[in-house]
Amino acid sequence: MSTGSSKIAIYGAIGANVAIAISKFVAAFFTGSSAMLSEGIHSLVDSGNGLLILYGVKQSEKPADARHPFGRSKELYFWSLIVAVLVFSVGGGMSFYEGIEHLKHPAPITDPTWNYWVLGLSMLFEGISCFLAFREFNKTRVDAGFWATLGRSKDPSVFAILMEDLAALVGLTIALAGVYFGHALNNPYFDGGASICIGILLVSVAIFLIYKTKGLLVGEGVDDETLDSLEAIARQQRGVEQVRRPLTMYMGPHDVVLALDVEFHDHLSAVEVEQEVDALQDAIRAKHPEFKRIFIEAKGLAGKERGPLGNASVSPQI
């Protein structure tokens, strides 16, 4: 999936959340609804989060330089972590606080008309934003299920936006239920309870995002299926005698570093080994284009020694 297509989901989320946040704050001002205020805070945080993820995407696209020889792809993971922290602290914390305050000082909703209009429009706009994010997410699913794809996704510009949009739709449903039952039963505690539920929802989503981005930020590798594929490709090369388990690390959603330790038969010359290494790199990139940097250490080269083990390194072509 291209970076440009993932930006469509981000722009859609930002535009929807800005419009929704304004309408929710207006409705909260006129109705005094705690759940509506919490939803306004939620949408405002989502708008800022979209901007931060967009900034992370643009930073990650910067080319490598002397100070960043591997590029800056991990910028996306850093800003996604900041987004997760904001969802946890500002979104979840403020919603939970507003709910507690409303339970301590309940105020009945006299006219819920504003709330219904805003919630209905919000669901429409959030539904459009969620559709855009889900469409981009589906491009990586192939035949896998939703949760399996979500678990293996390495692109926060897609899965973070999708999770926020889904949380927004669920939060709107909770707010709608709180306003309806609070007005129908003349019980303001429903409104405060809905705000607390929205806070718990946002905290749960934030914990998931923190868990996902933390693993990517500290250096997560590819899955076992990809590792097995890399080993199989290496063993198919002429003269390969032994292959150690590959070492990989995600620098970005579509930028993975590979370190491969390969032992060749001793009867191959240094020139032949270098040719086989080039062929191995080409074969890996043909099947797994996400490996932008491949480092192969070739051992057992005839006529060359390095140290007591008789090893030699063949420089990778990047």
mmCIF file of C-alpha atoms in Angstrom:
data_model
loop_
_atom_site.group_PDB
_atom_site.id
_atom_site.type_symbol
_atom_site.label_atom_id
_atom_site.label_comp_id
_atom_site.label_asym_id
_atom_site.label_seq_id
_atom_site.Cartn_x
_atom_site.Cartn_y
_atom_site.Cartn_z
ATOM 1 C CA MET A 1 0.000 0.000 0.000
ATOM 2 C CA SER A 2 1.407 3.415 -0.947
ATOM 3 C CA THR A 3 2.023 6.240 1.506
ATOM 4 C CA GLY A 4 -0.167 8.518 -0.575
ATOM 5 C CA SER A 5 -3.186 6.258 -0.227
ATOM 6 C CA SER A 6 -2.770 6.041 3.557
ATOM 7 C CA LYS A 7 -2.716 9.859 3.713
ATOM 8 C CA ILE A 8 -6.234 9.905 2.267
ATOM 9 C CA ALA A 9 -7.515 8.184 5.409
ATOM 10 C CA ILE A 10 -5.594 10.653 7.593
ATOM 11 C CA TYR A 11 -6.937 13.730 5.780
ATOM 12 C CA GLY A 12 -10.449 12.307 5.942
ATOM 13 C CA ALA A 13 -10.145 11.686 9.684
ATOM 14 C CA ILE A 14 -8.779 15.185 10.370
ATOM 15 C CA GLY A 15 -11.493 16.926 8.368
ATOM 16 C CA ALA A 16 -14.296 14.907 9.926
ATOM 17 C CA ASN A 17 -13.029 15.318 13.481
ATOM 18 C CA VAL A 18 -12.589 19.101 13.249
ATOM 19 C CA ALA A 19 -16.155 19.595 12.037
ATOM 20 C CA ILE A 20 -17.541 17.130 14.556
ATOM 21 C CA ALA A 21 -15.614 18.623 17.491
ATOM 22 C CA ILE A 22 -17.009 22.098 16.797
ATOM 23 C CA SER A 23 -20.587 20.842 16.567
ATOM 24 C CA LYS A 24 -20.239 18.772 19.745
ATOM 25 C CA PHE A 25 -18.885 21.678 21.785
ATOM 26 C CA VAL A 26 -21.731 23.876 20.569
ATOM 27 C CA ALA A 27 -24.268 21.218 21.545
ATOM 28 C CA ALA A 28 -22.607 20.700 24.950
ATOM 29 C CA PHE A 29 -22.722 24.465 25.596
ATOM 30 C CA PHE A 30 -26.452 24.720 24.920
ATOM 31 C CA THR A 31 -27.528 21.459 26.548
ATOM 32 C CA GLY A 32 -25.029 21.019 29.386
ATOM 33 C CA SER A 33 -24.493 17.362 28.450
ATOM 34 C CA SER A 34 -21.389 15.822 30.020
ATOM 35 C CA ALA A 35 -21.322 12.968 27.513
ATOM 36 C CA MET A 36 -21.488 15.481 24.660
ATOM 37 C CA LEU A 37 -18.614 17.485 26.155
ATOM 38 C CA SER A 38 -16.576 14.275 26.458
ATOM 39 C CA GLU A 39 -17.319 13.446 22.849
ATOM 40 C CA GLY A 40 -16.206 16.941 21.847
ATOM 41 C CA ILE A 41 -12.917 16.448 23.684
ATOM 42 C CA HIS A 42 -12.578 13.056 22.015
ATOM 43 C CA SER A 43 -13.019 14.536 18.528
ATOM 44 C CA LEU A 44 -10.650 17.424 19.271
ATOM 45 C CA VAL A 45 -7.962 15.002 20.451
ATOM 46 C CA ASP A 46 -8.529 12.854 17.357
ATOM 47 C CA SER A 47 -8.029 15.935 15.154
ATOM 48 C CA GLY A 48 -4.695 16.702 16.799
ATOM 49 C CA ASN A 49 -3.722 13.054 16.629
ATOM 50 C CA GLY A 50 -4.351 12.994 12.901
ATOM 51 C CA LEU A 51 -2.077 15.998 12.452
ATOM 52 C CA LEU A 52 0.673 14.347 14.508
ATOM 53 C CA ILE A 53 0.468 11.116 12.501
ATOM 54 C CA LEU A 54 0.511 13.128 9.264
ATOM 55 C CA TYR A 55 3.611 14.949 10.518
ATOM 56 C CA GLY A 56 5.190 11.592 11.385
ATOM 57 C CA VAL A 57 4.482 10.269 7.889
ATOM 58 C CA LYS A 58 6.134 13.306 6.287
ATOM 59 C CA GLN A 59 9.159 13.101 8.598
ATOM 60 C CA SER A 60 9.574 9.392 7.897
ATOM 61 C CA GLU A 61 9.769 10.098 4.164
ATOM 62 C CA LYS A 62 12.928 12.182 4.514
ATOM 63 C CA PRO A 63 15.953 10.590 2.826
ATOM 64 C CA ALA A 64 18.953 9.206 4.682
ATOM 65 C CA ASP A 65 21.776 11.591 5.543
ATOM 66 C CA ALA A 66 25.059 11.569 7.454
ATOM 67 C CA ARG A 67 23.349 11.763 10.848
ATOM 68 C CA HIS A 68 20.545 9.370 9.887
ATOM 69 C CA PRO A 69 22.229 6.744 7.691
ATOM 70 C CA PHE A 70 19.238 4.398 7.909
ATOM 71 C CA GLY A 71 16.737 7.135 7.162
ATOM 72 C CA ARG A 72 14.062 8.472 9.504
ATOM 73 C CA SER A 73 11.295 5.911 9.036
ATOM 74 C CA LYS A 74 10.996 5.390 12.801
ATOM 75 C CA GLU A 75 9.698 8.969 13.159
ATOM 76 C CA LEU A 76 6.263 7.589 12.309
ATOM 77 C CA TYR A 77 6.461 5.163 15.232
ATOM 78 C CA PHE A 78 7.575 7.893 17.627
ATOM 79 C CA TRP A 79 4.713 10.248 16.784
ATOM 80 C CA SER A 80 2.257 7.360 16.868
ATOM 81 C CA LEU A 81 3.383 6.660 20.421
ATOM 82 C CA ILE A 82 2.777 10.305 21.313
ATOM 83 C CA VAL A 83 -0.705 9.980 19.812
ATOM 84 C CA ALA A 84 -1.405 6.918 21.959
ATOM 85 C CA VAL A 85 -0.288 8.783 25.099
ATOM 86 C CA LEU A 86 -2.552 11.719 24.216
ATOM 87 C CA VAL A 87 -5.532 9.418 23.676
ATOM 88 C CA PHE A 88 -4.835 7.863 27.088
ATOM 89 C CA SER A 89 -4.233 11.066 29.057
ATOM 90 C CA VAL A 90 -6.272 13.791 27.368
ATOM 91 C CA GLY A 91 -9.033 11.799 25.685
ATOM 92 C CA GLY A 92 -9.587 9.073 28.269
ATOM 93 C CA GLY A 93 -8.585 11.114 31.319
ATOM 94 C CA MET A 94 -10.726 14.154 30.543
ATOM 95 C CA SER A 95 -13.753 12.056 29.604
ATOM 96 C CA PHE A 96 -13.465 10.063 32.811
ATOM 97 C CA TYR A 97 -13.054 13.280 34.833
ATOM 98 C CA GLU A 98 -16.062 14.920 33.234
ATOM 99 C CA GLY A 99 -18.152 11.833 33.948
ATOM 100 C CA ILE A 100 -17.190 11.814 37.629
ATOM 101 C CA GLU A 101 -17.920 15.529 37.950
ATOM 102 C CA HIS A 102 -21.321 15.068 36.336
ATOM 103 C CA LEU A 103 -22.153 12.247 38.743
ATOM 104 C CA LYS A 104 -21.144 14.455 41.672
ATOM 105 C CA HIS A 105 -23.105 17.435 40.348
ATOM 106 C CA PRO A 106 -25.834 16.035 38.068
ATOM 107 C CA ALA A 107 -27.720 18.395 35.772
ATOM 108 C CA PRO A 108 -30.805 17.186 33.883
ATOM 109 C CA ILE A 109 -30.973 17.485 30.095
ATOM 110 C CA THR A 110 -33.965 19.677 29.327
ATOM 111 C CA ASP A 111 -33.935 19.496 25.527
ATOM 112 C CA PRO A 112 -31.882 16.780 23.809
ATOM 113 C CA THR A 113 -32.666 17.940 20.261
ATOM 114 C CA TRP A 114 -29.263 19.530 19.799
ATOM 115 C CA ASN A 115 -27.594 16.359 20.984
ATOM 116 C CA TYR A 116 -29.526 14.140 18.595
ATOM 117 C CA TRP A 117 -28.730 16.318 15.591
ATOM 118 C CA VAL A 118 -25.043 16.538 16.414
ATOM 119 C CA LEU A 119 -24.727 12.851 17.215
ATOM 120 C CA GLY A 120 -26.485 11.900 13.998
ATOM 121 C CA LEU A 121 -24.241 14.125 11.875
ATOM 122 C CA SER A 122 -21.197 12.942 13.791
ATOM 123 C CA MET A 123 -22.034 9.326 13.063
ATOM 124 C CA LEU A 124 -22.355 10.178 9.385
ATOM 125 C CA PHE A 125 -18.985 11.937 9.192
ATOM 126 C CA GLU A 126 -17.226 9.374 11.378
ATOM 127 C CA GLY A 127 -18.723 6.623 9.249
ATOM 128 C CA ILE A 128 -17.205 8.194 6.116
ATOM 129 C CA SER A 129 -13.827 8.572 7.838
ATOM 130 C CA CYS A 130 -13.974 4.996 9.132
ATOM 131 C CA PHE A 131 -14.868 3.742 5.644
ATOM 132 C CA LEU A 132 -11.772 5.439 4.178
ATOM 133 C CA ALA A 133 -9.530 4.019 6.914
ATOM 134 C CA PHE A 134 -11.048 0.542 6.618
ATOM 135 C CA ARG A 135 -10.595 0.580 2.857
ATOM 136 C CA GLU A 136 -6.870 1.268 3.265
ATOM 137 C CA PHE A 137 -6.662 -1.347 6.014
ATOM 138 C CA ASN A 138 -8.303 -3.962 3.774
ATOM 139 C CA LYS A 139 -5.528 -3.573 1.192
ATOM 140 C CA THR A 140 -3.192 -5.417 3.576
ATOM 141 C CA ARG A 141 -5.631 -8.133 4.661
ATOM 142 C CA VAL A 142 -5.445 -10.567 1.719
ATOM 143 C CA ASP A 143 -7.271 -13.634 3.161
ATOM 144 C CA ALA A 144 -6.494 -12.979 6.835
ATOM 145 C CA GLY A 145 -9.133 -12.034 9.392
ATOM 146 C CA PHE A 146 -9.602 -8.564 10.847
ATOM 147 C CA TRP A 147 -7.843 -9.174 14.174
ATOM 148 C CA ALA A 148 -5.019 -11.166 12.595
ATOM 149 C CA THR A 149 -4.351 -8.338 10.135
ATOM 150 C CA LEU A 150 -4.583 -5.741 12.887
ATOM 151 C CA GLY A 151 -2.066 -7.681 14.964
ATOM 152 C CA ARG A 152 0.490 -7.947 12.168
ATOM 153 C CA SER A 153 0.022 -4.427 10.747
ATOM 154 C CA LYS A 154 3.132 -2.255 11.028
ATOM 155 C CA ASP A 155 1.642 0.969 9.664
ATOM 156 C CA PRO A 156 0.300 3.290 12.409
ATOM 157 C CA SER A 157 -0.954 5.717 9.769
ATOM 158 C CA VAL A 158 -3.580 3.072 8.999
ATOM 159 C CA PHE A 159 -4.258 1.014 12.127
ATOM 160 C CA ALA A 160 -4.136 3.984 14.548
ATOM 161 C CA ILE A 161 -6.601 6.001 12.446
ATOM 162 C CA LEU A 162 -8.850 2.963 12.026
ATOM 163 C CA MET A 163 -8.897 2.209 15.766
ATOM 164 C CA GLU A 164 -9.647 5.843 16.592
ATOM 165 C CA ASP A 165 -12.501 5.920 14.080
ATOM 166 C CA LEU A 166 -13.973 2.683 15.422
ATOM 167 C CA ALA A 167 -13.655 4.011 18.987
ATOM 168 C CA ALA A 168 -15.353 7.223 17.859
ATOM 169 C CA LEU A 169 -18.334 5.314 16.423
ATOM 170 C CA VAL A 170 -18.679 3.233 19.584
ATOM 171 C CA GLY A 171 -18.289 6.367 21.714
ATOM 172 C CA LEU A 172 -21.019 8.131 19.752
ATOM 173 C CA THR A 173 -23.336 5.172 20.324
ATOM 174 C CA ILE A 174 -22.606 5.300 24.061
ATOM 175 C CA ALA A 175 -23.207 9.069 24.145
ATOM 176 C CA LEU A 176 -26.476 8.650 22.252
ATOM 177 C CA ALA A 177 -27.636 6.008 24.732
ATOM 178 C CA GLY A 178 -26.648 8.222 27.669
ATOM 179 C CA VAL A 179 -28.524 11.232 26.337
ATOM 180 C CA TYR A 180 -31.610 9.223 25.367
ATOM 181 C CA PHE A 181 -32.022 7.296 28.619
ATOM 182 C CA GLY A 182 -31.025 10.291 30.719
ATOM 183 C CA HIS A 183 -33.782 12.369 29.141
ATOM 184 C CA ALA A 184 -36.379 9.618 28.832
ATOM 185 C CA LEU A 185 -36.013 8.490 32.460
ATOM 186 C CA ASN A 186 -35.232 11.989 33.755
ATOM 187 C CA ASN A 187 -32.069 10.565 35.284
ATOM 188 C CA PRO A 188 -28.920 12.688 34.711
ATOM 189 C CA TYR A 189 -26.699 9.905 36.013
ATOM 190 C CA PHE A 190 -27.005 8.118 32.674
ATOM 191 C CA ASP A 191 -25.248 11.038 31.016
ATOM 192 C CA GLY A 192 -22.373 10.973 33.497
ATOM 193 C CA GLY A 193 -22.129 7.198 33.266
ATOM 194 C CA ALA A 194 -21.897 7.428 29.481
ATOM 195 C CA SER A 195 -19.008 9.865 29.812
ATOM 196 C CA ILE A 196 -17.156 7.440 32.095
ATOM 197 C CA CYS A 197 -17.753 4.592 29.633
ATOM 198 C CA ILE A 198 -16.333 6.730 26.826
ATOM 199 C CA GLY A 199 -13.270 7.417 28.968
ATOM 200 C CA ILE A 200 -12.760 3.702 29.608
ATOM 201 C CA LEU A 201 -13.143 3.033 25.877
ATOM 202 C CA LEU A 202 -10.476 5.605 24.974
ATOM 203 C CA VAL A 203 -8.080 4.310 27.627
ATOM 204 C CA SER A 204 -8.504 0.771 26.257
ATOM 205 C CA VAL A 205 -7.762 1.902 22.696
ATOM 206 C CA ALA A 206 -4.772 3.917 23.919
ATOM 207 C CA ILE A 207 -3.299 0.906 25.731
ATOM 208 C CA PHE A 208 -3.594 -1.139 22.547
ATOM 209 C CA LEU A 209 -1.887 1.594 20.489
ATOM 210 C CA ILE A 210 0.884 1.974 23.077
ATOM 211 C CA TYR A 211 1.479 -1.785 23.005
ATOM 212 C CA LYS A 212 1.651 -1.825 19.189
ATOM 213 C CA THR A 213 3.895 1.191 18.717
ATOM 214 C CA LYS A 214 6.197 0.321 21.617
ATOM 215 C CA GLY A 215 7.172 -2.957 19.977
ATOM 216 C CA LEU A 216 7.846 -1.239 16.657
ATOM 217 C CA LEU A 217 9.790 1.600 18.234
ATOM 218 C CA VAL A 218 12.201 -0.610 20.165
ATOM 219 C CA GLY A 219 12.946 -2.812 17.145
ATOM 220 C CA GLU A 220 10.371 -5.472 16.262
ATOM 221 C CA GLY A 221 11.243 -8.045 13.601
ATOM 222 C CA VAL A 222 9.220 -9.793 10.915
ATOM 223 C CA ASP A 223 6.955 -12.766 11.631
ATOM 224 C CA ASP A 224 8.045 -16.419 11.594
ATOM 225 C CA GLU A 225 6.436 -17.048 8.211
ATOM 226 C CA THR A 226 8.623 -14.381 6.589
ATOM 227 C CA LEU A 227 11.723 -15.672 8.376
ATOM 228 C CA ASP A 228 11.024 -19.175 7.044
ATOM 229 C CA SER A 229 10.621 -17.733 3.558
ATOM 230 C CA LEU A 230 13.971 -15.925 3.813
ATOM 231 C CA GLU A 231 15.704 -19.118 4.911
ATOM 232 C CA ALA A 232 14.137 -21.065 2.058
ATOM 233 C CA ILE A 233 15.285 -18.476 -0.495
ATOM 234 C CA ALA A 234 18.834 -18.559 0.893
ATOM 235 C CA ARG A 235 19.023 -22.373 0.868
ATOM 236 C CA GLN A 236 18.001 -22.432 -2.789
ATOM 237 C CA GLN A 237 21.112 -20.484 -3.809
ATOM 238 C CA ARG A 238 23.965 -22.441 -5.396
ATOM 239 C CA GLY A 239 26.724 -23.415 -3.009
ATOM 240 C CA VAL A 240 24.892 -22.564 0.222
ATOM 241 C CA GLU A 241 25.701 -25.060 2.945
ATOM 242 C CA GLN A 242 24.146 -23.523 6.039
ATOM 243 C CA VAL A 243 21.928 -20.541 6.887
ATOM 244 C CA ARG A 244 21.455 -19.145 10.357
ATOM 245 C CA ARG A 245 18.155 -17.666 11.460
ATOM 246 C CA PRO A 246 17.819 -14.213 9.815
ATOM 247 C CA LEU A 247 17.880 -11.067 11.951
ATOM 248 C CA THR A 248 15.353 -8.398 10.980
ATOM 249 C CA MET A 249 14.052 -5.079 12.284
ATOM 250 C CA TYR A 250 11.292 -2.750 11.131
ATOM 251 C CA MET A 251 12.575 0.770 10.526
ATOM 252 C CA GLY A 252 9.197 1.751 9.094
ATOM 253 C CA PRO A 253 6.014 0.143 7.717
ATOM 254 C CA HIS A 254 7.712 -0.569 4.374
ATOM 255 C CA ASP A 255 11.362 -0.384 5.418
ATOM 256 C CA VAL A 256 12.930 -3.488 7.000
ATOM 257 C CA VAL A 257 16.600 -4.228 7.676
ATOM 258 C CA LEU A 258 17.859 -7.788 7.136
ATOM 259 C CA ALA A 259 21.088 -9.336 8.438
ATOM 260 C CA LEU A 260 21.791 -12.796 7.025
ATOM 261 C CA ASP A 261 24.578 -15.184 8.004
ATOM 262 C CA VAL A 262 25.283 -17.662 5.172
ATOM 263 C CA GLU A 263 27.936 -20.375 4.946
ATOM 264 C CA PHE A 264 29.022 -21.380 1.437
ATOM 265 C CA HIS A 265 30.843 -24.483 0.261
ATOM 266 C CA ASP A 266 34.615 -24.102 0.354
ATOM 267 C CA HIS A 267 35.027 -25.045 -3.301
ATOM 268 C CA LEU A 268 33.485 -21.730 -4.401
ATOM 269 C CA SER A 269 35.892 -18.913 -5.175
ATOM 270 C CA ALA A 270 35.532 -15.439 -3.686
ATOM 271 C CA VAL A 271 34.210 -14.101 -6.995
ATOM 272 C CA GLU A 272 31.616 -16.875 -7.223
ATOM 273 C CA VAL A 273 30.484 -16.254 -3.649
ATOM 274 C CA GLU A 274 30.088 -12.552 -4.385
ATOM 275 C CA GLN A 275 27.970 -13.402 -7.412
ATOM 276 C CA GLU A 276 25.793 -15.719 -5.342
ATOM 277 C CA VAL A 277 25.376 -13.031 -2.690
ATOM 278 C CA ASP A 278 24.186 -10.580 -5.353
ATOM 279 C CA ALA A 279 21.775 -13.191 -6.691
ATOM 280 C CA LEU A 280 20.507 -13.885 -3.165
ATOM 281 C CA GLN A 281 19.817 -10.192 -2.559
ATOM 282 C CA ASP A 282 17.915 -9.946 -5.835
ATOM 283 C CA ALA A 283 15.849 -13.045 -5.002
ATOM 284 C CA ILE A 284 14.956 -11.691 -1.554
ATOM 285 C CA ARG A 285 13.930 -8.277 -2.870
ATOM 286 C CA ALA A 286 11.869 -9.866 -5.639
ATOM 287 C CA LYS A 287 9.661 -11.678 -3.101
ATOM 288 C CA HIS A 288 9.994 -9.276 -0.157
ATOM 289 C CA PRO A 289 10.440 -5.711 -1.452
ATOM 290 C CA GLU A 290 10.081 -4.315 2.071
ATOM 291 C CA PHE A 291 13.718 -5.267 2.772
ATOM 292 C CA LYS A 292 15.417 -2.044 1.747
ATOM 293 C CA ARG A 293 18.783 -2.877 3.339
ATOM 294 C CA ILE A 294 20.242 -6.382 3.206
ATOM 295 C CA PHE A 295 23.502 -7.249 4.964
ATOM 296 C CA ILE A 296 24.898 -10.681 4.173
ATOM 297 C CA GLU A 297 27.897 -12.162 5.964
ATOM 298 C CA ALA A 298 29.366 -14.970 3.879
ATOM 299 C CA LYS A 299 31.499 -17.567 5.658
ATOM 300 C CA GLY A 300 33.776 -20.304 4.435
ATOM 301 C CA LEU A 301 35.190 -18.390 1.449
ATOM 302 C CA ALA A 302 37.961 -20.268 -0.298
ATOM 303 C CA GLY A 303 41.315 -18.566 -0.070
ATOM 304 C CA LYS A 304 40.192 -15.848 2.400
ATOM 305 C CA GLU A 305 40.331 -15.748 6.136
ATOM 306 C CA ARG A 306 39.314 -13.302 8.799
ATOM 307 C CA GLY A 307 40.340 -14.164 12.314
ATOM 308 C CA PRO A 308 40.723 -17.648 13.750
ATOM 309 C CA LEU A 309 37.397 -18.920 12.338
ATOM 310 C CA GLY A 310 38.292 -18.231 8.725
ATOM 311 C CA ASN A 311 35.304 -15.993 8.081
ATOM 312 C CA ALA A 312 34.902 -13.209 5.545
ATOM 313 C CA SER A 313 32.287 -10.550 4.940
ATOM 314 C CA VAL A 314 30.779 -9.676 1.596
ATOM 315 C CA SER A 315 29.606 -6.086 1.499
ATOM 316 C CA PRO A 316 25.892 -5.714 0.712
ATOM 317 C CA GLN A 317 24.522 -3.731 -2.141
ATOM 318 C CA ILE A 318 22.018 -1.220 -0.849
#
